Amino acid sequence: MGFFDKCLCCFCLSKEESVKVATLSMIIIEILYSIFQLSVKNLVSFVFSILSIALIISLVLFIIGIKNDNTKYINQFKTFSGTILAIQVILLIKSIINSTMEYSSATDIEKIEEIKIDMENNNANMDISNENIISLIRTIALGSIILSIVFILIDIDYYISTTYYIKELLQIIDSKNMAMMKEESIQMMNNLSSNISNSNNLSFCYSNN
């Protein structure tokens, strides 16, 4: 499953527990991430927050599906959550590209002057050199790149490992359903045989009378 047999963060657990813990961890991460994105207040962050909220709902339904053997809730993960995770990965790749451009253009004089003006408008300390501003820009850009890569790896590993588990889980549920249907069929046949036997006995008694 995934890069390994289970989610990377839960490889010491059973497959079921690994998926459950990883899913709960994803829910917590998405909640925190959506809160952060809503605080930024721009269009891209708003889109990220909406995607996070939608993913949280899908993951909660997935957990319920695992608990209750609800195949509808389980199957929606592959399409709904998969689509959201794919969009998130695309946006994160875009973020990496933008951060790389920010890192490369950190020495741009116009950008440095704009930052100084912003700091002046915000009554910030102006005793800061161009080198410090360049270092700050590159540090922020590099941090954004690293975080984006980490989130991409987490999303991909989680989706792959979970879809493999879903495939196994659906087979188990199908086997359970088949066993239940077989047991019900046997019970119906036994009841039918018993009714026929009772009917024959009654007919025999009436004929003797």
PDB file of C-alpha atoms in Angstrom:
ATOM      1  CA  MET A   1       0.000   0.000   0.000  1.00  0.00           C
ATOM      2  CA  GLY A   2       1.393   3.415  -0.917  1.00  0.00           C
ATOM      3  CA  PHE A   3       5.140   3.685  -0.854  1.00  0.00           C
ATOM      4  CA  PHE A   4       5.038   0.890   1.739  1.00  0.00           C
ATOM      5  CA  ASP A   5       2.435  -1.713   2.724  1.00  0.00           C
ATOM      6  CA  LYS A   6       0.690   0.909   4.894  1.00  0.00           C
ATOM      7  CA  CYS A   7       0.676   4.681   5.349  1.00  0.00           C
ATOM      8  CA  LEU A   8       4.175   5.923   6.114  1.00  0.00           C
ATOM      9  CA  CYS A   9       3.125   7.515   9.400  1.00  0.00           C
ATOM     10  CA  CYS A  10       1.379   4.352  10.664  1.00  0.00           C
ATOM     11  CA  PHE A  11       3.445   1.442   9.314  1.00  0.00           C
ATOM     12  CA  CYS A  12       3.654  -0.249  12.743  1.00  0.00           C
ATOM     13  CA  LEU A  13      -0.150  -0.678  12.944  1.00  0.00           C
ATOM     14  CA  SER A  14      -2.481  -3.139  11.243  1.00  0.00           C
ATOM     15  CA  LYS A  15      -3.826  -2.109   7.837  1.00  0.00           C
ATOM     16  CA  GLU A  16      -7.222  -1.139   9.233  1.00  0.00           C
ATOM     17  CA  GLU A  17      -5.792   0.786  12.179  1.00  0.00           C
ATOM     18  CA  SER A  18      -3.213   2.400   9.894  1.00  0.00           C
ATOM     19  CA  VAL A  19      -5.939   3.765   7.605  1.00  0.00           C
ATOM     20  CA  LYS A  20      -8.094   4.910  10.530  1.00  0.00           C
ATOM     21  CA  VAL A  21      -5.238   6.742  12.272  1.00  0.00           C
ATOM     22  CA  ALA A  22      -4.018   8.248   8.994  1.00  0.00           C
ATOM     23  CA  THR A  23      -7.551   9.412   8.128  1.00  0.00           C
ATOM     24  CA  LEU A  24      -8.075  10.997  11.549  1.00  0.00           C
ATOM     25  CA  SER A  25      -4.665  12.680  11.206  1.00  0.00           C
ATOM     26  CA  MET A  26      -5.657  13.993   7.770  1.00  0.00           C
ATOM     27  CA  ILE A  27      -8.901  15.389   9.217  1.00  0.00           C
ATOM     28  CA  ILE A  28      -6.980  17.238  11.948  1.00  0.00           C
ATOM     29  CA  ILE A  29      -4.435  18.566   9.432  1.00  0.00           C
ATOM     30  CA  GLU A  30      -7.185  19.744   7.068  1.00  0.00           C
ATOM     31  CA  ILE A  31      -9.065  21.474   9.914  1.00  0.00           C
ATOM     32  CA  LEU A  32      -5.937  23.371  10.977  1.00  0.00           C
ATOM     33  CA  TYR A  33      -5.033  24.104   7.352  1.00  0.00           C
ATOM     34  CA  SER A  34      -8.511  25.451   6.531  1.00  0.00           C
ATOM     35  CA  ILE A  35      -8.432  27.717   9.605  1.00  0.00           C
ATOM     36  CA  PHE A  36      -5.039  29.064   8.517  1.00  0.00           C
ATOM     37  CA  GLN A  37      -6.184  29.606   4.916  1.00  0.00           C
ATOM     38  CA  LEU A  38      -9.332  31.452   6.030  1.00  0.00           C
ATOM     39  CA  SER A  39      -7.176  33.819   8.089  1.00  0.00           C
ATOM     40  CA  VAL A  40      -5.076  34.795   5.041  1.00  0.00           C
ATOM     41  CA  LYS A  41      -8.096  36.283   3.214  1.00  0.00           C
ATOM     42  CA  ASN A  42      -7.327  35.997  -0.490  1.00  0.00           C
ATOM     43  CA  LEU A  43      -8.952  34.062  -3.339  1.00  0.00           C
ATOM     44  CA  VAL A  44      -6.396  31.223  -3.506  1.00  0.00           C
ATOM     45  CA  SER A  45      -6.532  30.688   0.254  1.00  0.00           C
ATOM     46  CA  PHE A  46     -10.340  30.714   0.123  1.00  0.00           C
ATOM     47  CA  VAL A  47     -10.293  27.989  -2.556  1.00  0.00           C
ATOM     48  CA  PHE A  48      -7.854  25.934  -0.444  1.00  0.00           C
ATOM     49  CA  SER A  49     -10.104  26.287   2.612  1.00  0.00           C
ATOM     50  CA  ILE A  50     -13.236  25.201   0.677  1.00  0.00           C
ATOM     51  CA  LEU A  51     -11.372  22.144  -0.639  1.00  0.00           C
ATOM     52  CA  SER A  52     -10.194  21.308   2.887  1.00  0.00           C
ATOM     53  CA  ILE A  53     -13.734  21.525   4.289  1.00  0.00           C
ATOM     54  CA  ALA A  54     -15.081  19.307   1.481  1.00  0.00           C
ATOM     55  CA  LEU A  55     -12.284  16.795   2.093  1.00  0.00           C
ATOM     56  CA  ILE A  56     -13.015  16.750   5.836  1.00  0.00           C
ATOM     57  CA  ILE A  57     -16.659  15.848   5.131  1.00  0.00           C
ATOM     58  CA  SER A  58     -15.588  13.078   2.741  1.00  0.00           C
ATOM     59  CA  LEU A  59     -13.093  11.652   5.251  1.00  0.00           C
ATOM     60  CA  VAL A  60     -15.677  11.652   8.058  1.00  0.00           C
ATOM     61  CA  LEU A  61     -18.082   9.721   5.798  1.00  0.00           C
ATOM     62  CA  PHE A  62     -15.244   7.324   4.972  1.00  0.00           C
ATOM     63  CA  ILE A  63     -14.606   6.624   8.674  1.00  0.00           C
ATOM     64  CA  ILE A  64     -18.341   5.982   9.182  1.00  0.00           C
ATOM     65  CA  GLY A  65     -18.316   3.677   6.157  1.00  0.00           C
ATOM     66  CA  ILE A  66     -15.445   1.601   7.567  1.00  0.00           C
ATOM     67  CA  LYS A  67     -17.188   1.296  10.933  1.00  0.00           C
ATOM     68  CA  ASN A  68     -20.583   0.295   9.493  1.00  0.00           C
ATOM     69  CA  ASP A  69     -19.435  -1.602   6.372  1.00  0.00           C
ATOM     70  CA  ASN A  70     -21.240   1.020   4.265  1.00  0.00           C
ATOM     71  CA  THR A  71     -19.893   0.492   0.739  1.00  0.00           C
ATOM     72  CA  LYS A  72     -21.444   3.754  -0.522  1.00  0.00           C
ATOM     73  CA  TYR A  73     -19.513   5.831   2.025  1.00  0.00           C
ATOM     74  CA  ILE A  74     -16.371   3.792   1.391  1.00  0.00           C
ATOM     75  CA  ASN A  75     -16.498   4.070  -2.406  1.00  0.00           C
ATOM     76  CA  GLN A  76     -17.047   7.838  -2.375  1.00  0.00           C
ATOM     77  CA  PHE A  77     -13.486   8.216  -1.064  1.00  0.00           C
ATOM     78  CA  LYS A  78     -11.940   7.084  -4.351  1.00  0.00           C
ATOM     79  CA  THR A  79     -13.846   9.592  -6.461  1.00  0.00           C
ATOM     80  CA  PHE A  80     -14.664  12.528  -4.180  1.00  0.00           C
ATOM     81  CA  SER A  81     -11.624  12.575  -1.883  1.00  0.00           C
ATOM     82  CA  GLY A  82      -9.391  11.505  -4.759  1.00  0.00           C
ATOM     83  CA  THR A  83     -10.521  14.470  -6.867  1.00  0.00           C
ATOM     84  CA  ILE A  84      -9.998  16.941  -4.022  1.00  0.00           C
ATOM     85  CA  LEU A  85      -6.552  15.535  -3.204  1.00  0.00           C
ATOM     86  CA  ALA A  86      -5.598  15.745  -6.898  1.00  0.00           C
ATOM     87  CA  ILE A  87      -6.669  19.410  -7.027  1.00  0.00           C
ATOM     88  CA  GLN A  88      -4.717  20.103  -3.835  1.00  0.00           C
ATOM     89  CA  VAL A  89      -1.598  18.490  -5.309  1.00  0.00           C
ATOM     90  CA  ILE A  90      -1.935  20.612  -8.474  1.00  0.00           C
ATOM     91  CA  LEU A  91      -2.316  23.796  -6.401  1.00  0.00           C
ATOM     92  CA  LEU A  92       0.665  22.793  -4.246  1.00  0.00           C
ATOM     93  CA  ILE A  93       2.782  22.267  -7.381  1.00  0.00           C
ATOM     94  CA  LYS A  94       1.709  25.742  -8.523  1.00  0.00           C
ATOM     95  CA  SER A  95       2.727  27.053  -5.097  1.00  0.00           C
ATOM     96  CA  ILE A  96       6.168  25.430  -5.482  1.00  0.00           C
ATOM     97  CA  ILE A  97       6.617  27.116  -8.869  1.00  0.00           C
ATOM     98  CA  ASN A  98       5.588  30.508  -7.454  1.00  0.00           C
ATOM     99  CA  SER A  99       7.862  30.111  -4.420  1.00  0.00           C
ATOM    100  CA  THR A 100      10.759  29.096  -6.682  1.00  0.00           C
ATOM    101  CA  MET A 101      10.223  32.265  -8.711  1.00  0.00           C
ATOM    102  CA  GLU A 102      10.103  34.288  -5.485  1.00  0.00           C
ATOM    103  CA  TYR A 103      13.377  32.727  -4.373  1.00  0.00           C
ATOM    104  CA  SER A 104      15.034  33.460  -7.718  1.00  0.00           C
ATOM    105  CA  SER A 105      13.851  37.079  -7.821  1.00  0.00           C
ATOM    106  CA  ALA A 106      14.728  37.843  -4.194  1.00  0.00           C
ATOM    107  CA  THR A 107      17.540  40.174  -5.307  1.00  0.00           C
ATOM    108  CA  ASP A 108      15.205  42.297  -7.451  1.00  0.00           C
ATOM    109  CA  ILE A 109      15.714  45.904  -6.322  1.00  0.00           C
ATOM    110  CA  GLU A 110      12.133  46.944  -7.077  1.00  0.00           C
ATOM    111  CA  LYS A 111      10.771  44.145  -4.902  1.00  0.00           C
ATOM    112  CA  ILE A 112      13.134  45.066  -2.068  1.00  0.00           C
ATOM    113  CA  GLU A 113      12.021  48.689  -2.272  1.00  0.00           C
ATOM    114  CA  GLU A 114       8.362  47.629  -2.222  1.00  0.00           C
ATOM    115  CA  ILE A 115       8.984  45.631   0.948  1.00  0.00           C
ATOM    116  CA  LYS A 116      10.705  48.627   2.543  1.00  0.00           C
ATOM    117  CA  ILE A 117       7.740  50.844   1.651  1.00  0.00           C
ATOM    118  CA  ASP A 118       5.316  48.294   3.116  1.00  0.00           C
ATOM    119  CA  MET A 119       7.372  48.129   6.287  1.00  0.00           C
ATOM    120  CA  GLU A 120       7.400  51.917   6.482  1.00  0.00           C
ATOM    121  CA  ASN A 121       3.614  52.086   6.031  1.00  0.00           C
ATOM    122  CA  ASN A 122       3.219  49.521   8.807  1.00  0.00           C
ATOM    123  CA  ASN A 123       5.564  51.500  11.079  1.00  0.00           C
ATOM    124  CA  ALA A 124       8.026  48.630  11.098  1.00  0.00           C
ATOM    125  CA  ASN A 125      11.687  48.974  11.957  1.00  0.00           C
ATOM    126  CA  MET A 126      13.481  50.431   8.923  1.00  0.00           C
ATOM    127  CA  ASP A 127      16.980  49.588  10.138  1.00  0.00           C
ATOM    128  CA  ILE A 128      17.174  46.535   7.920  1.00  0.00           C
ATOM    129  CA  SER A 129      19.631  45.971   5.111  1.00  0.00           C
ATOM    130  CA  ASN A 130      18.895  44.724   1.609  1.00  0.00           C
ATOM    131  CA  GLU A 131      20.787  41.533   2.432  1.00  0.00           C
ATOM    132  CA  ASN A 132      18.470  40.834   5.376  1.00  0.00           C
ATOM    133  CA  ILE A 133      15.395  41.400   3.206  1.00  0.00           C
ATOM    134  CA  ILE A 134      16.792  39.056   0.544  1.00  0.00           C
ATOM    135  CA  SER A 135      17.505  36.449   3.215  1.00  0.00           C
ATOM    136  CA  LEU A 136      13.955  36.816   4.585  1.00  0.00           C
ATOM    137  CA  ILE A 137      12.370  36.415   1.129  1.00  0.00           C
ATOM    138  CA  ARG A 138      14.427  33.320   0.376  1.00  0.00           C
ATOM    139  CA  THR A 139      13.764  31.783   3.798  1.00  0.00           C
ATOM    140  CA  ILE A 140       9.998  32.206   3.397  1.00  0.00           C
ATOM    141  CA  ALA A 141      10.101  30.894  -0.189  1.00  0.00           C
ATOM    142  CA  LEU A 142      12.238  27.895   0.776  1.00  0.00           C
ATOM    143  CA  GLY A 143       9.976  27.099   3.722  1.00  0.00           C
ATOM    144  CA  SER A 144       6.939  27.230   1.437  1.00  0.00           C
ATOM    145  CA  ILE A 145       8.620  24.888  -1.058  1.00  0.00           C
ATOM    146  CA  ILE A 146       9.543  22.355   1.638  1.00  0.00           C
ATOM    147  CA  LEU A 147       6.060  22.397   3.193  1.00  0.00           C
ATOM    148  CA  SER A 148       4.409  22.013  -0.218  1.00  0.00           C
ATOM    149  CA  ILE A 149       6.594  19.010  -1.061  1.00  0.00           C
ATOM    150  CA  VAL A 150       5.821  17.407   2.314  1.00  0.00           C
ATOM    151  CA  PHE A 151       2.065  17.897   1.815  1.00  0.00           C
ATOM    152  CA  ILE A 152       2.257  16.473  -1.715  1.00  0.00           C
ATOM    153  CA  LEU A 153       4.041  13.337  -0.470  1.00  0.00           C
ATOM    154  CA  ILE A 154       1.534  12.934   2.378  1.00  0.00           C
ATOM    155  CA  ASP A 155      -1.455  13.312   0.036  1.00  0.00           C
ATOM    156  CA  ILE A 156      -0.102  10.859  -2.543  1.00  0.00           C
ATOM    157  CA  ASP A 157       0.960   8.223   0.001  1.00  0.00           C
ATOM    158  CA  TYR A 158      -2.309   8.513   1.920  1.00  0.00           C
ATOM    159  CA  TYR A 159      -4.458   8.174  -1.201  1.00  0.00           C
ATOM    160  CA  ILE A 160      -2.532   5.211  -2.627  1.00  0.00           C
ATOM    161  CA  SER A 161      -2.383   3.297   0.663  1.00  0.00           C
ATOM    162  CA  THR A 162      -6.048   3.972   1.423  1.00  0.00           C
ATOM    163  CA  THR A 163      -7.340   2.916  -2.017  1.00  0.00           C
ATOM    164  CA  TYR A 164      -5.423  -0.366  -1.709  1.00  0.00           C
ATOM    165  CA  TYR A 165      -7.019  -0.942   1.694  1.00  0.00           C
ATOM    166  CA  ILE A 166     -10.463  -0.078   0.273  1.00  0.00           C
ATOM    167  CA  LYS A 167     -10.021  -2.757  -2.391  1.00  0.00           C
ATOM    168  CA  GLU A 168      -9.285  -5.367   0.285  1.00  0.00           C
ATOM    169  CA  LEU A 169     -12.080  -4.097   2.545  1.00  0.00           C
ATOM    170  CA  LEU A 170     -14.708  -4.276  -0.215  1.00  0.00           C
ATOM    171  CA  GLN A 171     -13.691  -7.880  -0.919  1.00  0.00           C
ATOM    172  CA  ILE A 172     -14.139  -8.714   2.775  1.00  0.00           C
ATOM    173  CA  ILE A 173     -17.555  -6.999   2.852  1.00  0.00           C
ATOM    174  CA  ASP A 174     -18.623  -8.875  -0.298  1.00  0.00           C
ATOM    175  CA  SER A 175     -17.543 -12.161   1.306  1.00  0.00           C
ATOM    176  CA  LYS A 176     -19.555 -11.321   4.435  1.00  0.00           C
ATOM    177  CA  ASN A 177     -22.615 -10.454   2.359  1.00  0.00           C
ATOM    178  CA  MET A 178     -22.295 -13.663   0.331  1.00  0.00           C
ATOM    179  CA  ALA A 179     -21.972 -15.704   3.530  1.00  0.00           C
ATOM    180  CA  MET A 180     -25.052 -13.991   5.001  1.00  0.00           C
ATOM    181  CA  MET A 181     -27.050 -14.591   1.800  1.00  0.00           C
ATOM    182  CA  LYS A 182     -25.991 -18.243   1.785  1.00  0.00           C
ATOM    183  CA  GLU A 183     -26.957 -18.616   5.435  1.00  0.00           C
ATOM    184  CA  GLU A 184     -30.329 -16.954   4.790  1.00  0.00           C
ATOM    185  CA  SER A 185     -30.925 -19.234   1.789  1.00  0.00           C
ATOM    186  CA  ILE A 186     -30.141 -22.319   3.872  1.00  0.00           C
ATOM    187  CA  GLN A 187     -32.452 -21.055   6.617  1.00  0.00           C
ATOM    188  CA  MET A 188     -35.244 -20.447   4.084  1.00  0.00           C
ATOM    189  CA  MET A 189     -34.781 -23.933   2.633  1.00  0.00           C
ATOM    190  CA  ASN A 190     -34.889 -25.452   6.107  1.00  0.00           C
ATOM    191  CA  ASN A 191     -38.047 -23.504   6.946  1.00  0.00           C
ATOM    192  CA  LEU A 192     -39.619 -24.521   3.634  1.00  0.00           C
ATOM    193  CA  SER A 193     -38.734 -28.184   4.219  1.00  0.00           C
ATOM    194  CA  SER A 194     -40.134 -27.971   7.725  1.00  0.00           C
ATOM    195  CA  ASN A 195     -43.387 -26.423   6.463  1.00  0.00           C
ATOM    196  CA  ILE A 196     -43.734 -29.073   3.749  1.00  0.00           C
ATOM    197  CA  SER A 197     -43.082 -31.826   6.295  1.00  0.00           C
ATOM    198  CA  ASN A 198     -45.668 -30.380   8.676  1.00  0.00           C
ATOM    199  CA  SER A 199     -48.157 -30.043   5.823  1.00  0.00           C
ATOM    200  CA  ASN A 200     -47.620 -33.672   4.816  1.00  0.00           C
ATOM    201  CA  ASN A 201     -48.077 -34.820   8.396  1.00  0.00           C
ATOM    202  CA  LEU A 202     -51.356 -32.917   8.673  1.00  0.00           C
ATOM    203  CA  SER A 203     -52.577 -34.365   5.378  1.00  0.00           C
ATOM    204  CA  PHE A 204     -51.701 -37.851   6.561  1.00  0.00           C
ATOM    205  CA  CYS A 205     -53.589 -37.324   9.816  1.00  0.00           C
ATOM    206  CA  TYR A 206     -56.693 -36.050   7.990  1.00  0.00           C
ATOM    207  CA  SER A 207     -56.611 -38.965   5.551  1.00  0.00           C
ATOM    208  CA  ASN A 208     -56.461 -41.457   8.427  1.00  0.00           C
ATOM    209  CA  ASN A 209     -59.398 -39.802  10.099  1.00  0.00           C
TER     210      ASN A 209
END
